[in-house]
XYZ file of C-alpha atoms in Angstrom:
336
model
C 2.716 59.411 86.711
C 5.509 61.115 88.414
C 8.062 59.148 90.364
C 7.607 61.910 93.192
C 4.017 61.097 92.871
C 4.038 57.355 93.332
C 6.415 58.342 96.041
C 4.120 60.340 97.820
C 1.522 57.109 97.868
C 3.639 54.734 99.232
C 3.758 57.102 101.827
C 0.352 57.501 102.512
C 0.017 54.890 104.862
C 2.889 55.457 106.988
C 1.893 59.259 107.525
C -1.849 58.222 108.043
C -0.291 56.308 111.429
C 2.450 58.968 112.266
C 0.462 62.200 111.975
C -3.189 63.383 112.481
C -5.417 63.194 109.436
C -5.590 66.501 108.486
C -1.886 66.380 108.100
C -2.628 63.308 105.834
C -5.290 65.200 103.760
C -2.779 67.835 102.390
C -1.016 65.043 100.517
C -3.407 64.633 97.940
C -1.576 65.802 94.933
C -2.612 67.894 91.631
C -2.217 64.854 90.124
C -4.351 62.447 91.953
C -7.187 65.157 91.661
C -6.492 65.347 87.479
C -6.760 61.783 87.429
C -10.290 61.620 88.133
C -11.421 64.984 85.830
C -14.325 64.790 83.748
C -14.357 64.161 80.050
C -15.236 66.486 77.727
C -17.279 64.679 75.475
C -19.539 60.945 75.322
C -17.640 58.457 73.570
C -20.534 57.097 70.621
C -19.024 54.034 68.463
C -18.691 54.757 64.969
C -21.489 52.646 63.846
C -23.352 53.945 65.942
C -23.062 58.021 66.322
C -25.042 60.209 68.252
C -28.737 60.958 67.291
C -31.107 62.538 69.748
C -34.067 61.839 67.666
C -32.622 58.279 67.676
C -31.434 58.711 71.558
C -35.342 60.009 72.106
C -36.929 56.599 70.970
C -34.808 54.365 72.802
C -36.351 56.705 76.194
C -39.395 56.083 74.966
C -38.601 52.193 74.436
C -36.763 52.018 77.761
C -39.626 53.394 79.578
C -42.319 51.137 77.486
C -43.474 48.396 79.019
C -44.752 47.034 75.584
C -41.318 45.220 75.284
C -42.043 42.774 77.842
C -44.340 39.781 77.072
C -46.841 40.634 80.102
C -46.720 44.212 79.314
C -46.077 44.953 82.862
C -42.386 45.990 83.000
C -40.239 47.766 81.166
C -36.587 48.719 81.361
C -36.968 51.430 83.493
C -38.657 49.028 86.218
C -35.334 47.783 87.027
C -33.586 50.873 86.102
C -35.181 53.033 87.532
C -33.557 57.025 87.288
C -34.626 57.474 91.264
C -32.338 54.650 92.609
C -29.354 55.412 90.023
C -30.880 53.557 87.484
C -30.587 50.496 89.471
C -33.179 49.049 91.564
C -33.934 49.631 95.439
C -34.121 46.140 96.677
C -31.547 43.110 96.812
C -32.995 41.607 94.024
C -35.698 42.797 91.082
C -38.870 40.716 90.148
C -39.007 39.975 86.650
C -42.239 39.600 84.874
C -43.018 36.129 86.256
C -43.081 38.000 89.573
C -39.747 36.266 90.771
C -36.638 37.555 92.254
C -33.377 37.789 89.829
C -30.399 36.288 90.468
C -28.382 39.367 90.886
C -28.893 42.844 92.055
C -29.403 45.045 89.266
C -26.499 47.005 87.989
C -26.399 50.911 87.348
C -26.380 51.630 83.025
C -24.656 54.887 84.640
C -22.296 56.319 82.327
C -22.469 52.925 80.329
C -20.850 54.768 77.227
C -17.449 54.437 78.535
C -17.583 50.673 79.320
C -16.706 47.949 76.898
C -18.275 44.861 78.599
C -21.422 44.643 80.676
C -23.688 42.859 83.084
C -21.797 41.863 86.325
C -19.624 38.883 84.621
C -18.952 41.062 81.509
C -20.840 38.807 78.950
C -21.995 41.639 76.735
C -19.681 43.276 74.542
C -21.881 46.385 73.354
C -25.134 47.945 74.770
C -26.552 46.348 71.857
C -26.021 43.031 73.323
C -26.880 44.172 76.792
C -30.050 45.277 76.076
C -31.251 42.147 74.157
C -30.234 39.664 76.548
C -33.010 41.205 79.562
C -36.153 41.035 76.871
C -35.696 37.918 75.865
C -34.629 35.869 79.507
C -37.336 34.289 80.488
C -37.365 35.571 84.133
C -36.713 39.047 83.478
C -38.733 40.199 80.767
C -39.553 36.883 78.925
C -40.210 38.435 75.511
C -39.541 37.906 72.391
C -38.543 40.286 69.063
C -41.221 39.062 66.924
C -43.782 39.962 69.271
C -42.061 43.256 69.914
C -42.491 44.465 66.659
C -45.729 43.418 66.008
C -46.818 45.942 68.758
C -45.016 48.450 67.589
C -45.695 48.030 64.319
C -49.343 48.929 66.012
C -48.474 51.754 67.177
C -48.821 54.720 64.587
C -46.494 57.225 66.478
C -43.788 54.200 66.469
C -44.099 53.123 62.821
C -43.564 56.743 61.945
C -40.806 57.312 63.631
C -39.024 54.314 62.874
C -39.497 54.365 59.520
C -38.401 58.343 58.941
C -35.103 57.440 61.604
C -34.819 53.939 59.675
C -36.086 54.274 56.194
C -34.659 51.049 55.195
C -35.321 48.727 58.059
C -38.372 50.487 60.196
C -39.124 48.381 63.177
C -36.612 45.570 63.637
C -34.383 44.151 66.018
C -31.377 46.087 64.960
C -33.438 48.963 65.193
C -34.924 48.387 68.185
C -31.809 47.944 70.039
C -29.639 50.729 68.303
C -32.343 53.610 69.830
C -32.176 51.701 72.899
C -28.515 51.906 72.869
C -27.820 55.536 71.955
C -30.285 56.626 74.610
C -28.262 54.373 77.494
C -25.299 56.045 76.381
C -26.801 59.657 77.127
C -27.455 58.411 80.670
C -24.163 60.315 81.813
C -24.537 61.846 85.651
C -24.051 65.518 86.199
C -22.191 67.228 88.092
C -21.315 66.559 91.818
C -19.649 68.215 94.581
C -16.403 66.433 93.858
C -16.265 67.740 89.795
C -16.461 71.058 91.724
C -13.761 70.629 94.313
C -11.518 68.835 91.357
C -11.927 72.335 89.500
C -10.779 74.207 92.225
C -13.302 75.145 94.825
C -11.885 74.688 97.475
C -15.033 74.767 99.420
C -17.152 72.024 97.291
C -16.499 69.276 100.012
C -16.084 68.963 103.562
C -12.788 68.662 104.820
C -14.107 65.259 106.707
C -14.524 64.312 102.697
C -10.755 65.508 101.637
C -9.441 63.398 104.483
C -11.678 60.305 102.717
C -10.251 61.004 99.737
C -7.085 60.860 100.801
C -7.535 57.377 102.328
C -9.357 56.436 99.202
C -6.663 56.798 96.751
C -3.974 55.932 99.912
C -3.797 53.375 102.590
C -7.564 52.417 101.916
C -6.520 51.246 98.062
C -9.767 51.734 96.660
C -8.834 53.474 93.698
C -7.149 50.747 92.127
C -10.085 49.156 90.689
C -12.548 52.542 90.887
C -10.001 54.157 89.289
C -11.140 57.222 86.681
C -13.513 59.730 86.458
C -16.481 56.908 86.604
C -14.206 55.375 89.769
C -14.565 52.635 87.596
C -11.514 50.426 85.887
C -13.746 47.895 84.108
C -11.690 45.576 85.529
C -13.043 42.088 87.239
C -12.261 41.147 90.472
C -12.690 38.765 93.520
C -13.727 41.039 96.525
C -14.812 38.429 99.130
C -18.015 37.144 97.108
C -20.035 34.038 97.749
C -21.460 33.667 94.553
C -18.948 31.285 92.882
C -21.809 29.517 90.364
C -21.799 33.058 88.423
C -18.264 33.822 87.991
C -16.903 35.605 84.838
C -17.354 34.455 81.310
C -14.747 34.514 79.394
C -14.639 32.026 76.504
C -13.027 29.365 76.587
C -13.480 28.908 80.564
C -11.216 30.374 82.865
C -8.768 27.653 84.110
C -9.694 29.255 88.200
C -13.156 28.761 89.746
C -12.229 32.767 91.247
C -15.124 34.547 91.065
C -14.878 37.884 89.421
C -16.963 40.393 88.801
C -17.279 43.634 87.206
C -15.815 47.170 89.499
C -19.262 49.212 89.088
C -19.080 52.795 88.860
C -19.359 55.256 92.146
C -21.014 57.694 90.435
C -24.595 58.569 92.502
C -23.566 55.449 94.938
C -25.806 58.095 97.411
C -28.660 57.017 95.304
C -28.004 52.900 94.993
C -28.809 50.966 97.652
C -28.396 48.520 98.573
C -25.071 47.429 97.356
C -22.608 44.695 95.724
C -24.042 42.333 92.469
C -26.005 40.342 95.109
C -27.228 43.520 96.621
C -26.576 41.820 100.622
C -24.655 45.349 102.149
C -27.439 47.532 103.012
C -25.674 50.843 102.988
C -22.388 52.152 102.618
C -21.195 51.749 106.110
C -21.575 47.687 105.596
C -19.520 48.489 102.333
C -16.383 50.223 103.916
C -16.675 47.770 106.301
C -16.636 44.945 104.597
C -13.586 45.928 102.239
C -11.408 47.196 105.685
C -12.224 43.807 107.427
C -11.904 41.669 104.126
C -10.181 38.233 104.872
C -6.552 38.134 104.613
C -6.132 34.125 104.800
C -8.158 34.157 101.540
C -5.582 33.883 98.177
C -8.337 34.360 95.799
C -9.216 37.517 96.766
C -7.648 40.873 95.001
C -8.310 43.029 97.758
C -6.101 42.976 100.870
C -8.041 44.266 104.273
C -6.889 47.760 105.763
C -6.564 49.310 109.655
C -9.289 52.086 109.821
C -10.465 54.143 112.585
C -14.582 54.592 113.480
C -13.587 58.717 112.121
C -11.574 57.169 108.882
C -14.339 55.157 107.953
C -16.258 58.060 108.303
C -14.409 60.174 106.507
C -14.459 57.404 102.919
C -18.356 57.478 103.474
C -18.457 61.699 103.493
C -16.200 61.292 100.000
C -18.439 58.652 98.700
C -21.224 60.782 98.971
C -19.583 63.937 97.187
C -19.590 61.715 93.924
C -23.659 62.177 93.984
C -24.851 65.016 91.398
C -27.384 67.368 92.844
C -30.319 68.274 91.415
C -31.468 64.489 90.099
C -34.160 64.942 87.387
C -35.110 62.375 85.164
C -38.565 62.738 83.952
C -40.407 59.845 81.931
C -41.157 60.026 78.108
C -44.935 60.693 77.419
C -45.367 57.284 75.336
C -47.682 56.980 72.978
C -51.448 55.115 72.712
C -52.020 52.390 70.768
């Protein structure tokens, strides 16, 4: 970055109190906009390349409820593609019909993260996905009985065993197709990829004037920082849930507890918000990182002045990061 850049943002928040907003909005630069581009391609890990025959059986196992022990929930009951892949409530029931600890987070464009689940235990999709099946109060299953059903299944044991010719239906297997799919969940495009392209007229100008206090005075983007507004970094933002803070082995010497900068991709779609899912909408989020406590040393965020229309203004860019269009539709999965 520029020195005349980094400049320019240490002056946000003195112009933001000197002159109107509009006169604030026009200091977004070229590169703030670049800085939050799309990428041109999904990053797949070399043991584990793209395959959309492969990517089409882990939809088909994601949206199977066969992988729980009940048989009455599959991935996609938490995950569910209306709510941005997350859940609508605070907290989802698992299959013993009791609430999770944690609200569930988005697998959004998962592919570009390298740790997962809210304290960053997982370090693949491979381990993410293996650690819901078998809890017991999520989907309280187990990998032996997994493939036995499958194994049941005709349309299953074929394709596994033309996609895996030397393994068929295994673990591995299992949670490789569920991988690769989870890493094709990538949202479209949304106002914002349009106005960072150069229309102009994508966004409202209330929505410019949010983004301006979003990457300024605000200081949002320095953890959802990227195209994902996402840094994959782990922070303290004011939470109460200190029993569940991040694992890092060996323990962390601090009883801080951080946790895992989602994504704002489709944040329209995902309430309600934060890992225990207690900020209904995004009013109560803005709000609650402008009046953050400042007599708290733990906490990486620092609170910020805001007025009624500035608040405003972050929730009208919050909501240009939503794709249009939304259109997931469930595998057709096949009888026993």
């Amino acid at each position: 970055m520029s020195w005349s850049v980094m400049f320019a943002r240490v002056l946000l928040g003195t112009l933001a109190i000197l002159w109107p907003l509009p006169a604030f909005a026009e200091l977004v630069s070229p590169e703030d906009l670049q800085a939050f581009r799309r990428p041109a391609v999904v990053p797949f890990p070399q043991n584990a390349p793209y395959d959309r025959e492969i990517a089409t059986l882990g939809k088909m196992l994601f949206f199977d409820p066969r992988l729980s022990a009940e048989q009455n929930m599959s991935c996609a009951t938490c995950h569910n593609p209306s709510f941005g892949w997350e859940a609508p409530v605070a907290r989802a029931v698992g299959t013993k019909n009791t609430p999770l600890s944690r609200h569930t987070p988005t697998i959004l464009n998962s592919a570009w993260s390298d740790r997962f689940f809210w304290d960053g235990r997982a370090r693949s999709l491979e381990t993410q996905a293996k650690a819901p099946i078998l809890t017991p109060e999520e989907m309280n299953s187990s990998f032996a009985v997994i493939e036995a059903r499958l194994n049941q299944v005709e349309e299953y044991h074929e394709h596994f065993n033309r996609l895996f010719p030397q393994e068929g239906i295994r673990k591995r297997t299992i949670l490789l197709a569920l991988a690769t799919f989870e890493r094709t969940v990538v949202t479209k495009l949304a106002p914002f990829d349009y106005w960072v392209e150069g229309d102009t007229n994508a966004i409202s100008e209330s929505a410019k004037n949010g983004f301006s206090l979003f990457v300024g005075k605000a200081g949002c983007s320095g953890c959802h920082a990227t195209w994902r507004f996402s840094s994959n970094g782990f922070f303290n933002v004011g939470s109460q849930d200190r029993m569940f803070s991040r694992y890092v082995p060996p323990p962390p010497e601090t009883s801080k507890p951080l946790f895992k900068v989602p994504t704002l991709r489709n944040i329209s779609l995902r309430a309600p918000y934060m890992h225990l899912g207690n900020l209904r909408d995004l009013q109560e989020v803005v709000n609650h990182y402008a009046q953050v406590s400042d007599t708290d040393p733990t906490l990486d965020i620092a609170p910020f002045e805001a007025t009624p229309q500035e608040i405003s203004d972050i929730i009208a860019f919050l909501r240009t990061l939503t794709e249009e269009g939304t259109d997931v539709r469930a595998p057709v999965l096949p009888a026993n």
